[in-house]
Coordinates of C-alpha atoms and ligand atoms in Angstrom, one line a residue:
X1 CA 0.0 -0.1 0.1
X2 CA 1.2 3.5 -0.8
X3 CA 2.7 5.5 2.1
X4 CA 1.3 8.8 3.2
X5 CA 3.3 12.0 3.5
X6 CA 3.3 11.8 7.3
X7 CA 4.5 8.2 7.2
X8 CA 7.3 9.1 4.8
X9 CA 8.1 12.3 6.8
X10 CA 9.0 10.0 9.8
X11 CA 11.8 8.5 7.8
X12 CA 13.4 11.8 6.6
X13 CA 16.1 13.8 8.6
X14 CA 13.7 16.7 9.6
X15 CA 16.4 19.3 9.4
X16 CA 14.6 21.3 6.8
X17 CA 17.8 22.2 5.0
X18 CA 16.0 22.8 1.7
X19 CA 18.7 21.1 -0.4
X20 CA 16.1 18.9 -2.0
X21 CA 14.4 22.1 -3.4
X22 CA 11.5 21.9 -0.9
X23 CA 11.2 24.3 2.0
X24 CA 10.7 21.6 4.6
X25 CA 11.2 17.9 5.0
X26 CA 7.4 17.6 5.3
X27 CA 6.8 19.3 2.0
X28 CA 9.3 17.0 0.3
X29 CA 7.6 14.0 2.0
X30 CA 4.3 15.2 0.5
X31 CA 5.9 15.3 -3.0
X32 CA 7.2 11.9 -2.5
X33 CA 3.8 10.5 -1.5
X34 CA 2.4 12.1 -4.7
X35 CA 5.3 10.6 -6.6
X36 CA 6.4 14.0 -7.8
X37 CA 9.9 13.7 -6.4
X38 CA 12.6 11.2 -6.0
X39 CA 14.3 10.3 -2.6
X40 CA 17.7 10.6 -4.3
X41 CA 17.0 14.4 -4.3
X42 CA 17.6 14.4 -0.5
X43 CA 21.3 14.0 0.1
X44 CA 20.8 13.0 3.8
X45 CA 18.3 10.2 3.3
X46 CA 19.2 7.4 5.6
X47 CA 19.8 3.8 4.5
X48 CA 16.6 2.9 6.2
X49 CA 14.6 5.5 4.3
X50 CA 16.2 4.3 1.1
X51 CA 15.3 0.7 1.9
X52 CA 11.8 1.4 3.0
X53 CA 10.8 3.9 0.3
X54 CA 13.1 2.5 -2.4
X55 CA 11.5 2.3 -5.8
X56 CA 8.0 3.1 -4.3
X57 CA 9.1 6.7 -3.9
X58 CA 10.1 7.5 -7.5
X59 CA 7.5 9.2 -9.7
X60 CA 6.2 6.7 -12.2
X61 CA 7.4 8.9 -15.0
X62 CA 10.7 10.6 -14.2
X63 CA 11.0 14.3 -14.3
X64 CA 13.7 15.5 -16.6
X65 CA 14.8 19.1 -16.3
X66 CA 16.3 20.9 -19.3
X67 CA 18.0 24.2 -20.0
X68 CA 20.8 26.0 -18.5
X69 CA 18.8 27.0 -15.4
X70 CA 16.8 23.7 -15.6
X71 CA 13.8 25.9 -16.4
X72 CA 11.9 23.4 -18.4
X73 CA 10.8 20.2 -16.7
X74 CA 9.2 17.2 -18.6
X75 CA 7.5 14.2 -17.3
X76 CA 6.3 13.7 -13.6
X77 CA 2.9 12.7 -14.8
X78 CA 0.8 10.6 -12.4
X79 CA -2.5 10.0 -14.3
X80 CA -3.8 8.5 -17.5
X81 CA -6.7 10.9 -17.7
X82 CA -6.8 14.6 -17.0
X83 CA -10.1 14.3 -15.0
X84 CA -8.4 11.7 -12.5
X85 CA -6.3 14.6 -11.1
X86 CA -4.4 16.8 -13.5
X87 CA -1.6 16.6 -16.1
X88 CA 1.6 18.2 -14.8
X89 CA 3.8 19.4 -17.5
X90 CA 2.4 20.5 -20.9
X91 CA 4.0 19.0 -24.0
X92 CA 7.0 21.2 -24.8
X93 CA 7.2 22.3 -28.4
X94 CA 10.6 22.7 -30.2
X95 CA 11.2 24.0 -33.7
X96 CA 13.8 22.4 -35.8
X97 CA 16.7 24.3 -37.6
X98 CA 18.9 22.4 -40.1
X99 CA 22.6 23.1 -39.9
X100 CA 22.8 23.5 -43.7
X101 CA 19.8 26.0 -43.8
X102 CA 21.1 29.3 -45.2
X103 CA 18.3 31.0 -43.3
X104 CA 19.3 29.4 -40.0
X105 CA 20.2 32.8 -38.3
X106 CA 16.9 34.3 -39.3
X107 CA 15.0 31.1 -38.1
X108 CA 16.7 31.3 -34.8
X109 CA 15.7 34.9 -34.2
X110 CA 12.1 34.2 -35.3
X111 CA 11.9 31.2 -32.8
X112 CA 13.4 33.5 -30.0
X113 CA 10.9 36.3 -30.7
X114 CA 7.6 34.3 -31.4
X115 CA 5.0 35.1 -28.8
X116 CA 1.4 34.1 -28.8
X117 CA -1.2 35.7 -26.5
X118 CA -4.2 33.6 -25.4
X119 CA -6.6 34.4 -22.7
X120 CA -4.2 36.7 -21.0
X121 CA -1.2 34.3 -21.2
X122 CA 1.8 35.0 -23.3
X123 CA 3.2 31.7 -24.7
X124 CA 6.6 31.3 -26.4
X125 CA 8.3 28.5 -28.1
X126 CA 9.9 26.0 -25.5
X127 CA 12.9 24.7 -27.3
X128 CA 15.1 24.8 -30.4
X129 CA 16.2 21.7 -32.2
X130 CA 19.5 21.8 -34.2
X131 CA 19.8 19.0 -36.7
X132 CA 23.1 18.1 -38.4
X133 CA 21.6 17.5 -41.9
X134 CA 24.9 16.3 -43.4
X135 CA 27.1 19.2 -42.3
X136 CA 30.5 18.6 -40.8
X137 CA 30.7 18.0 -37.0
X138 CA 32.4 21.5 -36.7
X139 CA 29.5 23.3 -38.5
X140 CA 26.9 21.3 -36.5
X141 CA 28.6 22.3 -33.2
X142 CA 29.0 26.0 -34.4
X143 CA 25.3 26.1 -35.1
X144 CA 24.4 24.4 -31.8
X145 CA 26.5 27.1 -30.0
X146 CA 24.8 29.8 -32.0
X147 CA 21.3 28.5 -31.2
X148 CA 22.3 28.3 -27.5
X149 CA 23.3 32.0 -27.6
X150 CA 20.7 33.4 -29.9
X151 CA 17.5 31.7 -28.9
X152 CA 18.5 31.2 -25.2
X153 CA 16.1 28.2 -25.0
X154 CA 16.8 24.6 -24.1
X155 CA 18.2 22.6 -27.1
X156 CA 17.6 19.4 -28.8
X157 CA 20.7 18.3 -30.8
X158 CA 19.9 15.9 -33.6
X159 CA 22.4 13.9 -35.6
X160 CA 23.0 10.3 -36.8
X161 CA 26.7 10.5 -36.3
X162 CA 27.4 9.9 -32.6
X163 CA 30.9 11.6 -32.7
X164 CA 29.4 14.7 -34.1
X165 CA 26.6 14.7 -31.6
X166 CA 29.2 14.3 -28.7
X167 CA 31.2 17.3 -30.3
X168 CA 28.1 19.5 -30.3
X169 CA 27.2 18.3 -26.8
X170 CA 30.6 19.6 -25.6
X171 CA 30.1 22.9 -27.6
X172 CA 27.1 23.6 -25.4
X173 CA 28.4 22.2 -22.2
X174 CA 26.0 22.8 -19.4
X175 CA 23.0 23.8 -21.6
X176 CA 20.9 20.9 -20.4
X177 CA 20.2 19.8 -24.0
X178 CA 18.6 16.7 -25.3
X179 CA 20.9 14.5 -27.5
X180 CA 19.1 12.5 -30.1
X181 CA 18.9 9.8 -31.4
X182 CA 20.7 7.5 -29.0
X183 CA 20.7 3.9 -30.0
X184 CA 22.2 0.6 -28.7
X185 CA 25.3 1.4 -30.9
X186 CA 25.7 5.0 -29.8
X187 CA 24.9 4.7 -26.1
X188 CA 28.6 4.0 -25.1
X189 CA 29.7 7.2 -26.9
X190 CA 26.8 9.5 -26.0
X191 CA 26.2 8.6 -22.3
X192 CA 29.6 9.7 -21.1
X193 CA 29.2 13.0 -23.2
X194 CA 25.8 13.6 -21.6
X195 CA 27.1 12.9 -18.0
X196 CA 30.2 15.1 -18.5
X197 CA 28.2 18.1 -20.1
X198 CA 25.0 17.8 -18.2
X199 CA 22.6 16.8 -21.0
X200 CA 19.7 14.3 -21.4
X201 CA 19.6 11.4 -23.9
X202 CA 16.7 10.5 -26.2
X203 CA 16.8 6.8 -26.5
X204 CA 15.3 5.1 -29.6
X205 CA 15.1 1.5 -30.9
X206 CA 13.2 -0.5 -33.4
X207 CA 10.5 -1.9 -31.0
X208 CA 9.4 -1.3 -27.5
X209 CA 11.2 -4.3 -26.0
X210 CA 14.5 -3.2 -27.4
X211 CA 13.9 0.4 -26.2
X212 CA 13.2 -0.9 -22.7
X213 CA 16.5 -2.8 -22.7
X214 CA 18.3 0.2 -23.9
X215 CA 16.7 2.2 -21.0
X216 CA 17.8 -0.6 -18.6
X217 CA 21.4 -0.2 -19.9
X218 CA 21.3 3.5 -19.1
X219 CA 19.7 2.9 -15.8
X220 CA 22.2 0.3 -14.9
X221 CA 24.9 3.1 -15.3
X222 CA 22.9 5.2 -12.9
X223 CA 21.9 7.6 -15.7
X224 CA 18.2 8.7 -15.5
X225 CA 18.2 11.9 -17.6
X226 CA 16.4 10.1 -20.2
X227 CA 13.6 10.6 -22.9
X228 CA 12.2 7.9 -25.1
X229 CA 11.5 8.1 -28.7
X230 CA 9.1 5.3 -29.3
X231 CA 9.0 3.4 -32.6
X232 CA 5.9 4.4 -34.6
X233 CA 4.8 5.0 -38.2
X234 CA 2.2 7.5 -38.4
X235 CA -0.2 9.1 -35.9
X236 CA -2.3 5.9 -35.3
X237 CA 0.8 3.9 -34.2
X238 CA 2.0 6.8 -32.3
X239 CA -1.2 7.1 -30.4
X240 CA -0.9 3.3 -29.6
X241 CA 2.7 3.3 -28.5
X242 CA 2.4 6.4 -26.3
X243 CA -0.6 4.8 -24.6
X244 CA 1.2 1.5 -24.0
X245 CA 4.1 3.3 -22.6
X246 CA 2.0 5.6 -20.2
X247 CA 0.0 2.6 -19.1
X248 CA 3.1 0.4 -18.5
X249 CA 4.7 3.1 -16.4
X250 CA 1.6 4.2 -14.4
X251 CA -0.3 0.9 -14.0
X252 CA 2.4 -1.7 -14.0
X253 CA 5.1 0.7 -12.7
X254 CA 7.5 -0.5 -15.4
X255 CA 10.4 1.7 -14.8
X256 CA 12.2 1.3 -18.2
X257 CA 9.3 3.1 -19.9
X258 CA 8.8 5.6 -17.0
X259 CA 10.4 8.5 -18.8
X260 CA 9.1 11.5 -20.9
X261 CA 8.4 10.8 -24.5
X262 CA 9.9 12.7 -27.4
X263 CA 8.6 12.7 -31.0
X264 CA 9.7 14.4 -34.2
X265 CA 6.8 15.6 -36.4
X266 CA 7.2 15.3 -40.2
X267 CA 6.4 18.1 -42.7
X268 CA 2.9 18.0 -44.2
X269 CA -0.6 17.2 -42.8
X270 CA 0.4 13.8 -41.4
X271 CA 3.1 15.5 -39.4
X272 CA 0.6 18.1 -38.1
X273 CA -1.9 15.3 -37.0
X274 CA 1.1 13.7 -35.4
X275 CA 2.0 16.8 -33.4
X276 CA -1.6 17.0 -32.2
X277 CA -1.4 13.4 -31.2
X278 CA 1.5 14.1 -29.1
X279 CA -0.3 17.0 -27.2
X280 CA -3.5 14.9 -26.8
X281 CA -1.8 11.6 -25.9
X282 CA 1.1 11.8 -23.6
X283 CA 3.9 13.4 -25.6
X284 CA 6.3 15.4 -23.4
X285 CA 8.3 17.0 -26.2
X286 CA 7.3 17.4 -29.7
X287 CA 9.9 18.7 -32.4
X288 CA 8.2 20.5 -35.3
X289 CA 10.0 20.3 -38.7
X290 CA 10.2 24.1 -39.2
X291 CA 9.0 27.5 -38.0
X292 CA 5.4 27.8 -39.0
X293 CA 3.4 30.5 -37.1
X294 CA 0.0 29.2 -38.1
X295 CA 0.9 25.7 -36.9
X296 CA 2.4 26.9 -33.7
X297 CA -0.7 28.9 -32.9
X298 CA -2.9 25.8 -33.5
X299 CA -0.7 23.6 -31.4
X300 CA -0.3 26.0 -28.5
X301 CA -4.0 26.7 -28.3
X302 CA -4.7 22.9 -28.4
X303 CA -2.1 22.5 -25.6
X304 CA -3.7 25.2 -23.5
X305 CA -7.0 23.4 -23.6
X306 CA -5.6 20.0 -22.8
X307 CA -3.3 21.1 -20.0
X308 CA -5.6 23.5 -18.2
X309 CA -6.2 22.1 -14.8
X310 CA -9.8 21.2 -14.7
X311 CA -9.8 21.6 -10.9
X312 CA -8.5 25.2 -11.1
X313 CA -10.6 27.7 -13.1
X314 CA -8.4 30.2 -14.9
X315 CA -9.1 33.5 -13.4
X316 CA -8.4 37.1 -14.0
X317 CA -7.8 39.6 -11.1
X318 CA -11.0 41.1 -9.9
X319 CA -11.3 44.8 -10.8
X320 CA -13.0 47.3 -13.0
X321 CA -11.2 47.3 -16.4
X322 CA -11.3 50.1 -19.0
X323 CA -12.0 49.1 -22.5
X324 CA -11.0 51.6 -25.3
X325 CA -10.6 54.7 -23.1
X326 CA -14.1 55.1 -21.5
X327 CA -15.4 58.7 -21.0
X328 CA -17.9 59.9 -18.4
X329 CA -20.9 58.4 -20.3
X330 CA -19.5 55.0 -20.8
X331 CA -21.6 52.0 -19.7
X332 CA -20.5 49.6 -17.0
X333 CA -20.7 45.9 -18.1
X334 CA -20.5 43.2 -15.4
X335 CA -19.3 39.7 -15.7
X336 CA -17.4 37.2 -13.5
X337 CA -13.6 36.7 -13.2
X338 CA -13.7 33.4 -15.1
X339 CA -10.9 34.1 -17.7
X340 CA -12.8 32.8 -20.7
X341 CA -15.8 34.9 -19.9
X342 CA -13.7 38.0 -19.2
X343 CA -11.9 37.8 -22.5
X344 CA -15.1 36.9 -24.5
X345 CA -16.9 39.9 -23.1
X346 CA -14.0 42.3 -23.3
X347 CA -13.2 41.1 -26.9
X348 CA -16.9 41.6 -28.1
X349 CA -17.0 45.1 -26.6
X350 CA -13.8 46.0 -28.4
X351 CA -15.0 44.5 -31.6
X352 CA -18.1 46.5 -31.4
X353 CA -16.0 49.6 -31.5
X354 CA -17.4 51.1 -28.3
X355 CA -15.7 52.1 -25.0
X356 CA -16.9 50.9 -21.7
X357 CA -16.0 49.7 -18.1
X358 CA -15.9 46.1 -17.5
X359 CA -16.5 45.3 -13.7
X360 CA -15.2 41.8 -12.8
X361 CA -15.9 40.9 -9.1
X362 CA -14.3 38.1 -7.2
X363 CA -16.3 34.8 -8.3
X364 CA -13.7 32.2 -7.7
X365 CA -13.2 31.9 -11.4
X366 CA -16.7 30.6 -12.0
X367 CA -18.8 31.3 -15.1
X368 CA -21.8 33.6 -14.7
X369 CA -24.5 31.0 -14.2
X370 CA -22.4 28.8 -12.0
X371 CA -21.3 31.8 -9.9
X372 CA -25.0 32.9 -9.5
X373 CA -26.2 29.4 -8.6
X374 CA -23.3 29.2 -5.9
X375 CA -24.5 32.6 -4.4
X376 CA -21.2 34.4 -5.6
X377 CA -22.9 36.8 -8.1
X378 CA -25.9 38.4 -6.4
X379 CA -27.1 41.9 -7.1
X380 CA -26.2 43.0 -3.6
X381 CA -22.6 41.8 -4.0
X382 CA -22.2 43.3 -7.5
X383 CA -23.6 46.6 -6.3
X384 CA -21.2 46.7 -3.4
X385 CA -18.2 45.8 -5.5
X386 CA -19.0 48.7 -8.0
X387 CA -19.4 51.1 -5.2
X388 CA -16.1 50.1 -3.5
X389 CA -14.3 50.3 -7.0
X390 CA -14.7 54.1 -7.2
X391 CA -15.9 53.9 -10.9
X392 CA -18.9 56.0 -9.9
X393 CA -16.6 59.0 -9.5
X394 CA -15.5 58.8 -13.1
X395 CA -19.0 58.7 -14.5
X396 CA -21.8 61.4 -15.2
X397 CA -24.1 58.7 -16.7
X398 CA -24.6 55.7 -14.5
X399 CA -25.6 52.6 -16.6
X400 CA -24.8 49.0 -15.5
X401 CA -25.5 46.1 -17.7
X402 CA -25.8 42.6 -16.2
X403 CA -25.5 39.4 -18.3
X404 CA -28.8 38.3 -19.8
X405 CA -28.5 34.8 -18.0
X406 CA -28.8 36.5 -14.7
X407 CA -31.5 39.0 -15.4
X408 CA -33.0 38.0 -12.0
X409 CA -30.3 40.0 -10.1
X410 CA -31.3 43.2 -11.8
X411 CA -34.0 44.2 -9.2
X412 CA -31.5 43.6 -6.2
X413 CA -28.9 45.5 -8.1
X414 CA -31.2 48.5 -8.5
X415 CA -31.6 48.6 -4.7
X416 CA -27.9 48.4 -4.1
X417 CA -27.0 51.1 -6.7
X418 CA -29.4 54.0 -6.2
X419 CA -29.2 56.5 -9.0
X420 CA -28.0 53.9 -11.5
X421 CA -30.0 52.6 -14.5
X422 CA -29.8 48.8 -14.6
X423 CA -30.1 47.2 -18.0
X424 CA -30.2 43.5 -18.9
X425 CA -27.7 42.6 -21.6
X426 CA -27.8 39.7 -24.0
X427 CA -27.3 36.0 -22.9
X428 CA -24.4 35.6 -25.3
X429 CA -21.4 37.7 -25.6
X430 CA -21.7 37.4 -29.5
X431 CA -24.7 39.5 -29.2
X432 CA -23.1 42.4 -27.4
X433 CA -22.4 44.4 -30.6
X434 CA -26.1 44.6 -31.6
X435 CA -27.1 45.3 -28.0
X436 CA -24.7 48.2 -27.8
X437 CA -25.9 49.5 -31.1
X438 CA -29.6 49.3 -30.3
X439 CA -29.7 50.0 -26.5
X440 CA -26.6 52.2 -25.7
X441 CA -26.0 54.5 -28.7
Ligands
LIG501 S1 17.1 17.7 1.6 FE1 16.5 16.1 3.0 S2 16.9 16.9 5.1 FE2 17.0 18.6 3.6 S3 14.9 19.5 3.6 FE3 15.0 18.1 1.9 S4 14.2 16.1 2.8 FE4 14.8 17.5 4.5

């Protein structure tokens, strides 16, 4: 039976020295109980603790930290389905640059500068992949170094020649890169290089059994900074292989397959479907063949959907937000602080070309109807929020618009806001433009 955090805590030194990265031994014990940490991260763990906790304390899928500051962690997943708990680390997206590409410098700058804004979040590209593509070892290493300096992101170094790969690994020593591919033939060359220069290895083999054996070889040498590139032809096989690996790691606690998964998407529609498969089914790192803004936007949006924690609504800070420089006659719209609602309503008001205030009281990130049903979005509460916000002082005409779904709060709001005209808006944000044209102009 799994041990609880308190049971594990009894076996730890209890000095709270923080060297494991947790503030206290108890916090570390809790992480161990959730299989989000490894006992080896505590340098002072007693032999008794190692014996009792042993393999049971390791996360079913190892965490692999990449980058110079170890800023990107892959793995550490504990569930098959998001609704069981949550997915932990979103699939990292890398963009490939070939060493023989004359536009490599430009591509690196675009990868560095790309930024997508979605529901208030700014999302950038996680990693850069540098592929040897027939160039000499020296040219490959030079581009790896340039990518490390220009893009300042964790790297994937890709090349079939193990000696060239080892040379590139040395050129970016300490960069926390992924070396790929690592086969049974190249392991003896690349494992020492990865150990010496602080990189991870992406193991690959013809079939799952061979891959598991290769992972065992690395594990036998006390090397766990591993990713697995599963053998698969096309998205359907990829879906199946990824599912087998995740199930084996989680359900059977099969350690050789308990590592983050890496995949390289091909150019063209099948590659695009493959990349989406990685995001939806257990890929930890997906390398895209080239810089493609449209594709990145699609994949990042999909990833945002899959990796949003269903137990934590995305919220915006409560407040009264100006939209397009509202004047003294601007109306005040009200909605909840559920991010999606906020961005839909503010976007539609902007699209309508009007200006307004958008009052967003604290509703614990719930949508309008849910917040109202939970008693968090009453007329009284909205009225008090608007009064406290001070927006009244900026207005000569006082009009407040409540969402159509909660027309029922308008009477209470009128009592809470004497001197205000309370209007009932449309039920759907998409109808705000016609509402503003017909009722507010
Ligand atoms: S490193 Fe070990 S002793 Fe120090 S805080 Fe972490 S668990 Fe406790």
